[in-house]
């Protein structure tokens, strides 16, 4: 295993301990609102601090992009950059709904090379290294092999703030719901991508995500035989935040459903 992946795992597990401990006492959580429907707790911050501490100790010169502390004082242009979501699924966490995860990715010159998504509720550790495959608790994982959309279970994320694309979203949803076996909105994008990587869902799409939601999970999918793209099927999803993923056949069928609904503002 690559040493950077080992360190990312150590950091994710450390954050998992903090989150698990806090989940026993969610009534005491202090919640602040960043913007409409965008919450942060002291647990997000404590988990992020712990992650950054572990990563920095091992790799002091690597850049960092983390949800709660931004670039964390590191240069934006370093060759290596950790991309961190300390608690993906904060709204679930606040409600005691056990569907959230820690996501840590490492990019080299903008290309994802290592990824960890850790689900502290199920103690499930998803890992991937570029060219080395993807694993769930050290067992090799593959995307689902289903090719028919009418048999496919598709994950998504509903818009919940800044509703400028809600009509396009609902139009895509309406088409997709009628062509697939079912739609799910579990509520933690990084974990959604991990679940596509291990075949629990056949595909996933969401718009307006942030790089820390996608970084590790996208590598999990590509390393488990799937494809990830933006709404045009291109690789710009870390910039636009619009993501589609699945095995190659499902991926292209999802893109076909999305294509007619791409508006002037929702190009990719
Ligand atoms: C959110 C979750 C959610 C997705 C949102 C994300 P957070 O992350 O991944 O599933 O729909 O777009 O912002 O804020 O809980 O880290
Ligand atoms: Ca997130
Ligand atoms: Ca988060």
mmCIF file of C-alpha atoms and ligand atoms in Angstrom:
data_model
loop_
_atom_site.group_PDB
_atom_site.id
_atom_site.type_symbol
_atom_site.label_atom_id
_atom_site.label_comp_id
_atom_site.label_asym_id
_atom_site.label_seq_id
_atom_site.Cartn_x
_atom_site.Cartn_y
_atom_site.Cartn_z
ATOM 1 C CA UNK A 1 0.000 0.000 0.000
ATOM 2 C CA UNK A 2 1.264 3.461 -0.839
ATOM 3 C CA UNK A 3 2.455 5.323 2.296
ATOM 4 C CA UNK A 4 0.217 8.326 1.518
ATOM 5 C CA UNK A 5 -2.840 6.050 1.490
ATOM 6 C CA UNK A 6 -1.810 4.638 4.845
ATOM 7 C CA UNK A 7 -1.634 8.115 6.322
ATOM 8 C CA UNK A 8 -4.987 9.083 4.836
ATOM 9 C CA UNK A 9 -6.524 5.967 6.429
ATOM 10 C CA UNK A 10 -4.995 6.853 9.781
ATOM 11 C CA UNK A 11 -6.427 10.369 9.520
ATOM 12 C CA UNK A 12 -9.880 9.118 8.482
ATOM 13 C CA UNK A 13 -10.038 6.644 11.357
ATOM 14 C CA UNK A 14 -8.976 9.342 13.819
ATOM 15 C CA UNK A 15 -11.812 11.549 12.572
ATOM 16 C CA UNK A 16 -14.165 8.552 12.741
ATOM 17 C CA UNK A 17 -13.455 8.158 16.470
ATOM 18 C CA UNK A 18 -14.299 11.811 17.077
ATOM 19 C CA UNK A 19 -17.523 11.563 15.080
ATOM 20 C CA UNK A 20 -18.606 8.264 16.666
ATOM 21 C CA UNK A 21 -18.045 9.625 20.161
ATOM 22 C CA UNK A 22 -20.030 12.772 19.358
ATOM 23 C CA UNK A 23 -22.869 10.768 17.797
ATOM 24 C CA UNK A 24 -23.639 9.266 21.214
ATOM 25 C CA UNK A 25 -24.641 12.713 22.421
ATOM 26 C CA UNK A 26 -26.143 14.595 19.498
ATOM 27 C CA UNK A 27 -28.500 16.518 21.784
ATOM 28 C CA UNK A 28 -25.484 18.465 22.988
ATOM 29 C CA UNK A 29 -24.311 19.385 19.478
ATOM 30 C CA UNK A 30 -23.679 23.042 18.758
ATOM 31 C CA UNK A 31 -24.874 23.698 15.230
ATOM 32 C CA UNK A 32 -24.139 26.842 13.231
ATOM 33 C CA UNK A 33 -25.616 27.813 9.895
ATOM 34 C CA UNK A 34 -23.092 28.701 7.174
ATOM 35 C CA UNK A 35 -25.824 29.678 4.719
ATOM 36 C CA UNK A 36 -29.353 28.485 3.994
ATOM 37 C CA UNK A 37 -29.556 24.723 4.732
ATOM 38 C CA UNK A 38 -25.784 24.518 5.131
ATOM 39 C CA UNK A 39 -24.854 23.483 8.635
ATOM 40 C CA UNK A 40 -21.601 22.984 10.452
ATOM 41 C CA UNK A 41 -21.020 21.598 13.928
ATOM 42 C CA UNK A 42 -18.021 21.649 16.200
ATOM 43 C CA UNK A 43 -17.664 17.971 15.276
ATOM 44 C CA UNK A 44 -17.002 18.848 11.610
ATOM 45 C CA UNK A 45 -14.304 21.247 12.796
ATOM 46 C CA UNK A 46 -12.743 18.907 15.354
ATOM 47 C CA UNK A 47 -12.643 16.066 12.818
ATOM 48 C CA UNK A 48 -11.037 18.322 10.236
ATOM 49 C CA UNK A 49 -8.414 19.570 12.691
ATOM 50 C CA UNK A 50 -7.524 15.985 13.610
ATOM 51 C CA UNK A 51 -7.255 14.973 9.950
ATOM 52 C CA UNK A 52 -5.050 17.922 9.042
ATOM 53 C CA UNK A 53 -2.809 17.253 12.053
ATOM 54 C CA UNK A 54 -2.158 13.656 10.969
ATOM 55 C CA UNK A 55 -1.603 14.560 7.304
ATOM 56 C CA UNK A 56 0.637 17.541 8.086
ATOM 57 C CA UNK A 57 2.816 15.619 10.466
ATOM 58 C CA UNK A 58 3.582 13.063 7.753
ATOM 59 C CA UNK A 59 3.636 15.402 4.734
ATOM 60 C CA UNK A 60 4.351 18.951 5.913
ATOM 61 C CA UNK A 61 4.792 20.347 2.388
ATOM 62 C CA UNK A 62 1.610 19.050 0.787
ATOM 63 C CA UNK A 63 -1.176 21.485 -0.026
ATOM 64 C CA UNK A 64 -4.566 21.129 1.631
ATOM 65 C CA UNK A 65 -8.081 21.953 0.493
ATOM 66 C CA UNK A 66 -10.503 21.265 3.315
ATOM 67 C CA UNK A 67 -14.180 22.147 3.582
ATOM 68 C CA UNK A 68 -14.038 24.032 6.872
ATOM 69 C CA UNK A 69 -10.591 25.653 6.631
ATOM 70 C CA UNK A 70 -10.146 26.152 2.896
ATOM 71 C CA UNK A 71 -6.518 26.069 1.877
ATOM 72 C CA UNK A 72 -5.461 25.920 5.555
ATOM 73 C CA UNK A 73 -2.561 28.266 4.915
ATOM 74 C CA UNK A 74 -1.039 25.992 2.277
ATOM 75 C CA UNK A 75 -0.139 27.116 -1.245
ATOM 76 C CA UNK A 76 -2.882 26.388 -3.800
ATOM 77 C CA UNK A 77 -0.301 25.426 -6.415
ATOM 78 C CA UNK A 78 1.681 22.679 -4.680
ATOM 79 C CA UNK A 79 2.195 19.505 -6.690
ATOM 80 C CA UNK A 80 0.339 17.427 -4.096
ATOM 81 C CA UNK A 81 -2.935 18.436 -2.503
ATOM 82 C CA UNK A 82 -5.102 16.695 0.076
ATOM 83 C CA UNK A 83 -8.807 17.303 -0.518
ATOM 84 C CA UNK A 84 -10.782 16.784 2.673
ATOM 85 C CA UNK A 85 -14.402 16.554 3.754
ATOM 86 C CA UNK A 86 -14.195 15.809 7.473
ATOM 87 C CA UNK A 87 -17.881 14.957 7.744
ATOM 88 C CA UNK A 88 -19.868 14.441 4.588
ATOM 89 C CA UNK A 89 -23.556 14.257 5.440
ATOM 90 C CA UNK A 90 -23.638 16.786 8.282
ATOM 91 C CA UNK A 91 -27.407 17.218 8.025
ATOM 92 C CA UNK A 92 -27.869 13.460 8.521
ATOM 93 C CA UNK A 93 -25.413 13.533 11.427
ATOM 94 C CA UNK A 94 -27.267 16.369 13.171
ATOM 95 C CA UNK A 95 -30.491 14.344 12.933
ATOM 96 C CA UNK A 96 -28.931 11.120 14.163
ATOM 97 C CA UNK A 97 -29.474 9.531 10.750
ATOM 98 C CA UNK A 98 -26.521 7.159 10.432
ATOM 99 C CA UNK A 99 -25.449 7.925 6.876
ATOM 100 C CA UNK A 100 -22.325 10.051 6.732
ATOM 101 C CA UNK A 101 -18.630 9.617 6.053
ATOM 102 C CA UNK A 102 -15.152 11.096 6.077
ATOM 103 C CA UNK A 103 -13.601 11.714 2.691
ATOM 104 C CA UNK A 104 -9.897 12.268 2.020
ATOM 105 C CA UNK A 105 -8.364 12.374 -1.456
ATOM 106 C CA UNK A 106 -4.871 13.113 -2.640
ATOM 107 C CA UNK A 107 -4.327 14.826 -5.994
ATOM 108 C CA UNK A 108 -1.020 15.049 -7.808
ATOM 109 C CA UNK A 109 -0.982 17.939 -10.263
ATOM 110 C CA UNK A 110 -4.766 17.919 -10.200
ATOM 111 C CA UNK A 111 -5.130 14.158 -10.825
ATOM 112 C CA UNK A 112 -6.562 11.995 -8.046
ATOM 113 C CA UNK A 113 -4.037 9.398 -6.926
ATOM 114 C CA UNK A 114 -5.348 8.195 -3.542
ATOM 115 C CA UNK A 115 -8.811 8.128 -2.021
ATOM 116 C CA UNK A 116 -10.353 7.131 1.281
ATOM 117 C CA UNK A 117 -14.014 7.223 2.216
ATOM 118 C CA UNK A 118 -14.685 5.977 5.733
ATOM 119 C CA UNK A 119 -18.156 5.191 7.090
ATOM 120 C CA UNK A 120 -17.771 5.234 10.870
ATOM 121 C CA UNK A 121 -21.256 3.794 11.505
ATOM 122 C CA UNK A 122 -20.619 0.569 9.636
ATOM 123 C CA UNK A 123 -16.843 0.633 10.091
ATOM 124 C CA UNK A 124 -16.527 0.416 6.327
ATOM 125 C CA UNK A 125 -13.308 1.692 4.849
ATOM 126 C CA UNK A 126 -13.267 2.332 1.107
ATOM 127 C CA UNK A 127 -9.831 2.909 -0.411
ATOM 128 C CA UNK A 128 -8.392 3.369 -3.874
ATOM 129 C CA UNK A 129 -5.024 4.113 -5.421
ATOM 130 C CA UNK A 130 -4.655 5.196 -9.014
ATOM 131 C CA UNK A 131 -3.898 2.099 -11.077
ATOM 132 C CA UNK A 132 -4.161 -0.153 -8.014
ATOM 133 C CA UNK A 133 -7.885 -0.860 -7.783
ATOM 134 C CA UNK A 134 -10.498 -0.070 -5.145
ATOM 135 C CA UNK A 135 -11.196 -1.916 -1.901
ATOM 136 C CA UNK A 136 -13.781 -2.167 0.867
ATOM 137 C CA UNK A 137 -12.168 -3.280 4.115
ATOM 138 C CA UNK A 138 -9.272 -4.633 2.026
ATOM 139 C CA UNK A 139 -11.486 -6.678 -0.306
ATOM 140 C CA UNK A 140 -11.439 -5.755 -3.989
ATOM 141 C CA UNK A 141 -14.648 -4.053 -5.129
ATOM 142 C CA UNK A 142 -16.220 -3.660 -8.578
ATOM 143 C CA UNK A 143 -19.070 -1.524 -9.853
ATOM 144 C CA UNK A 144 -22.338 -3.401 -10.460
ATOM 145 C CA UNK A 145 -22.554 -5.275 -13.740
ATOM 146 C CA UNK A 146 -26.208 -4.455 -14.472
ATOM 147 C CA UNK A 147 -26.563 -2.837 -17.862
ATOM 148 C CA UNK A 148 -30.340 -2.324 -18.112
ATOM 149 C CA UNK A 149 -31.567 0.993 -16.797
ATOM 150 C CA UNK A 150 -34.951 -0.492 -15.902
ATOM 151 C CA UNK A 151 -33.146 -2.769 -13.423
ATOM 152 C CA UNK A 152 -30.841 -0.076 -12.074
ATOM 153 C CA UNK A 153 -30.967 1.598 -8.660
ATOM 154 C CA UNK A 154 -29.755 5.175 -9.020
ATOM 155 C CA UNK A 155 -28.543 7.504 -6.281
ATOM 156 C CA UNK A 156 -28.849 11.261 -6.421
ATOM 157 C CA UNK A 157 -28.797 14.388 -4.289
ATOM 158 C CA UNK A 158 -31.732 16.792 -4.270
ATOM 159 C CA UNK A 159 -31.076 20.514 -4.531
ATOM 160 C CA UNK A 160 -31.597 22.004 -1.067
ATOM 161 C CA UNK A 161 -30.340 25.587 -1.396
ATOM 162 C CA UNK A 162 -29.663 28.100 -4.193
ATOM 163 C CA UNK A 163 -32.494 26.673 -6.268
ATOM 164 C CA UNK A 164 -31.418 28.095 -9.635
ATOM 165 C CA UNK A 165 -31.228 24.629 -11.260
ATOM 166 C CA UNK A 166 -34.203 23.074 -9.516
ATOM 167 C CA UNK A 167 -36.384 22.938 -12.636
ATOM 168 C CA UNK A 168 -33.667 21.275 -14.714
ATOM 169 C CA UNK A 169 -33.023 18.899 -11.804
ATOM 170 C CA UNK A 170 -36.687 17.944 -11.452
ATOM 171 C CA UNK A 171 -37.073 17.432 -15.205
ATOM 172 C CA UNK A 172 -34.115 15.034 -15.208
ATOM 173 C CA UNK A 173 -35.449 13.330 -12.079
ATOM 174 C CA UNK A 174 -38.879 12.860 -13.649
ATOM 175 C CA UNK A 175 -37.412 11.191 -16.729
ATOM 176 C CA UNK A 176 -35.020 9.072 -14.756
ATOM 177 C CA UNK A 177 -37.532 7.912 -12.166
ATOM 178 C CA UNK A 178 -39.642 6.484 -14.997
ATOM 179 C CA UNK A 179 -36.773 4.671 -16.674
ATOM 180 C CA UNK A 180 -34.985 3.130 -13.686
ATOM 181 C CA UNK A 181 -35.843 0.573 -11.024
ATOM 182 C CA UNK A 182 -35.648 3.207 -8.293
ATOM 183 C CA UNK A 183 -34.040 6.388 -7.035
ATOM 184 C CA UNK A 184 -32.331 6.957 -3.660
ATOM 185 C CA UNK A 185 -31.148 10.087 -1.833
ATOM 186 C CA UNK A 186 -28.989 8.787 1.017
ATOM 187 C CA UNK A 187 -27.532 12.233 1.833
ATOM 188 C CA UNK A 188 -23.741 11.914 1.797
ATOM 189 C CA UNK A 189 -22.287 12.315 -1.679
ATOM 190 C CA UNK A 190 -18.877 10.808 -0.902
ATOM 191 C CA UNK A 191 -20.556 7.689 0.460
ATOM 192 C CA UNK A 192 -22.973 7.594 -2.480
ATOM 193 C CA UNK A 193 -19.979 7.427 -4.822
ATOM 194 C CA UNK A 194 -18.378 4.718 -2.675
ATOM 195 C CA UNK A 195 -21.619 2.725 -2.853
ATOM 196 C CA UNK A 196 -21.581 2.951 -6.633
ATOM 197 C CA UNK A 197 -17.971 1.729 -6.554
ATOM 198 C CA UNK A 198 -18.957 -1.391 -4.594
ATOM 199 C CA UNK A 199 -22.117 -2.054 -6.608
ATOM 200 C CA UNK A 200 -24.783 -1.183 -4.017
ATOM 201 C CA UNK A 201 -26.125 1.439 -6.376
ATOM 202 C CA UNK A 202 -25.794 1.183 -10.145
ATOM 203 C CA UNK A 203 -25.240 4.868 -10.732
ATOM 204 C CA UNK A 204 -25.287 8.322 -9.192
ATOM 205 C CA UNK A 205 -25.793 11.914 -10.294
ATOM 206 C CA UNK A 206 -25.937 15.242 -8.520
ATOM 207 C CA UNK A 207 -25.297 18.845 -9.419
ATOM 208 C CA UNK A 208 -23.410 21.604 -7.637
ATOM 209 C CA UNK A 209 -21.170 19.443 -5.449
ATOM 210 C CA UNK A 210 -17.849 20.661 -4.042
ATOM 211 C CA UNK A 211 -14.414 19.159 -4.782
ATOM 212 C CA UNK A 212 -14.215 17.588 -1.297
ATOM 213 C CA UNK A 213 -17.487 15.706 -1.901
ATOM 214 C CA UNK A 214 -16.148 14.153 -5.084
ATOM 215 C CA UNK A 215 -12.361 13.813 -4.848
ATOM 216 C CA UNK A 216 -11.973 10.430 -3.125
ATOM 217 C CA UNK A 217 -15.255 8.927 -4.326
ATOM 218 C CA UNK A 218 -14.535 9.574 -7.996
ATOM 219 C CA UNK A 219 -11.277 7.621 -7.754
ATOM 220 C CA UNK A 220 -13.134 4.771 -6.019
ATOM 221 C CA UNK A 221 -15.467 4.530 -9.008
ATOM 222 C CA UNK A 222 -12.822 4.704 -11.725
ATOM 223 C CA UNK A 223 -10.678 2.168 -9.858
ATOM 224 C CA UNK A 224 -13.607 -0.221 -9.570
ATOM 225 C CA UNK A 225 -14.284 -0.246 -13.298
ATOM 226 C CA UNK A 226 -16.746 2.613 -13.531
ATOM 227 C CA UNK A 227 -16.764 5.990 -15.229
ATOM 228 C CA UNK A 228 -17.256 9.424 -13.704
ATOM 229 C CA UNK A 229 -17.989 12.529 -15.738
ATOM 230 C CA UNK A 230 -19.742 15.877 -15.698
ATOM 231 C CA UNK A 231 -23.147 16.349 -17.330
ATOM 232 C CA UNK A 232 -21.472 16.542 -20.739
ATOM 233 C CA UNK A 233 -19.642 13.277 -20.047
ATOM 234 C CA UNK A 234 -16.340 15.165 -19.779
ATOM 235 C CA UNK A 235 -13.873 15.164 -16.936
ATOM 236 C CA UNK A 236 -14.503 18.662 -15.582
ATOM 237 C CA UNK A 237 -16.706 17.517 -12.695
ATOM 238 C CA UNK A 238 -14.372 18.758 -9.952
ATOM 239 C CA UNK A 239 -14.814 22.291 -11.336
ATOM 240 C CA UNK A 240 -18.524 22.294 -12.135
ATOM 241 C CA UNK A 241 -19.555 19.998 -9.285
ATOM 242 C CA UNK A 242 -21.979 18.247 -11.634
ATOM 243 C CA UNK A 243 -21.318 14.527 -11.418
ATOM 244 C CA UNK A 244 -22.542 11.370 -13.105
ATOM 245 C CA UNK A 245 -21.071 7.947 -12.320
ATOM 246 C CA UNK A 246 -21.699 4.282 -12.904
ATOM 247 C CA UNK A 247 -20.520 1.345 -14.947
ATOM 248 C CA UNK A 248 -19.845 2.342 -18.578
ATOM 249 C CA UNK A 249 -23.280 1.235 -19.863
ATOM 250 C CA UNK A 250 -25.276 2.886 -17.074
ATOM 251 C CA UNK A 251 -23.091 5.995 -17.252
ATOM 252 C CA UNK A 252 -23.885 6.572 -20.914
ATOM 253 C CA UNK A 253 -27.620 5.909 -20.424
ATOM 254 C CA UNK A 254 -27.743 8.419 -17.554
ATOM 255 C CA UNK A 255 -26.012 10.995 -19.757
ATOM 256 C CA UNK A 256 -28.596 10.421 -22.481
ATOM 257 C CA UNK A 257 -31.400 11.216 -20.040
ATOM 258 C CA UNK A 258 -29.599 14.327 -18.774
ATOM 259 C CA UNK A 259 -28.596 15.670 -22.210
ATOM 260 C CA UNK A 260 -31.904 17.269 -23.309
ATOM 261 C CA UNK A 261 -32.200 19.091 -19.975
ATOM 262 C CA UNK A 262 -28.847 20.785 -20.040
ATOM 263 C CA UNK A 263 -29.705 24.482 -20.047
ATOM 264 C CA UNK A 264 -27.594 27.514 -20.836
ATOM 265 C CA UNK A 265 -26.506 27.733 -17.196
ATOM 266 C CA UNK A 266 -26.261 23.992 -16.715
ATOM 267 C CA UNK A 267 -23.866 23.071 -19.494
ATOM 268 C CA UNK A 268 -21.718 20.530 -17.744
HETATM 269 C C1 LIG B 1 -23.343 17.425 1.466
HETATM 270 C C2 LIG B 1 -23.715 15.973 1.218
HETATM 271 C C3 LIG B 1 -25.017 15.884 0.453
HETATM 272 C C4 LIG B 1 -24.975 16.641 -0.836
HETATM 273 C C5 LIG B 1 -24.546 18.077 -0.584
HETATM 274 C C6 LIG B 1 -23.221 18.136 0.167
HETATM 275 P P1 LIG B 1 -21.921 18.096 3.662
HETATM 276 O O1 LIG B 1 -22.115 17.520 2.136
HETATM 277 O O2 LIG B 1 -22.723 15.322 0.475
HETATM 278 O O3 LIG B 1 -25.338 14.556 0.125
HETATM 279 O O4 LIG B 1 -26.239 16.630 -1.413
HETATM 280 O O5 LIG B 1 -24.454 18.749 -1.805
HETATM 281 O O6 LIG B 1 -22.875 19.471 0.406
HETATM 282 O O7 LIG B 1 -22.276 19.550 3.600
HETATM 283 O O8 LIG B 1 -22.783 17.307 4.522
HETATM 284 O O9 LIG B 1 -20.464 17.871 3.855
HETATM 285 CA CA1 LIG B 2 -19.781 17.200 1.731
HETATM 286 CA CA1 LIG B 3 -18.811 18.297 5.205
#
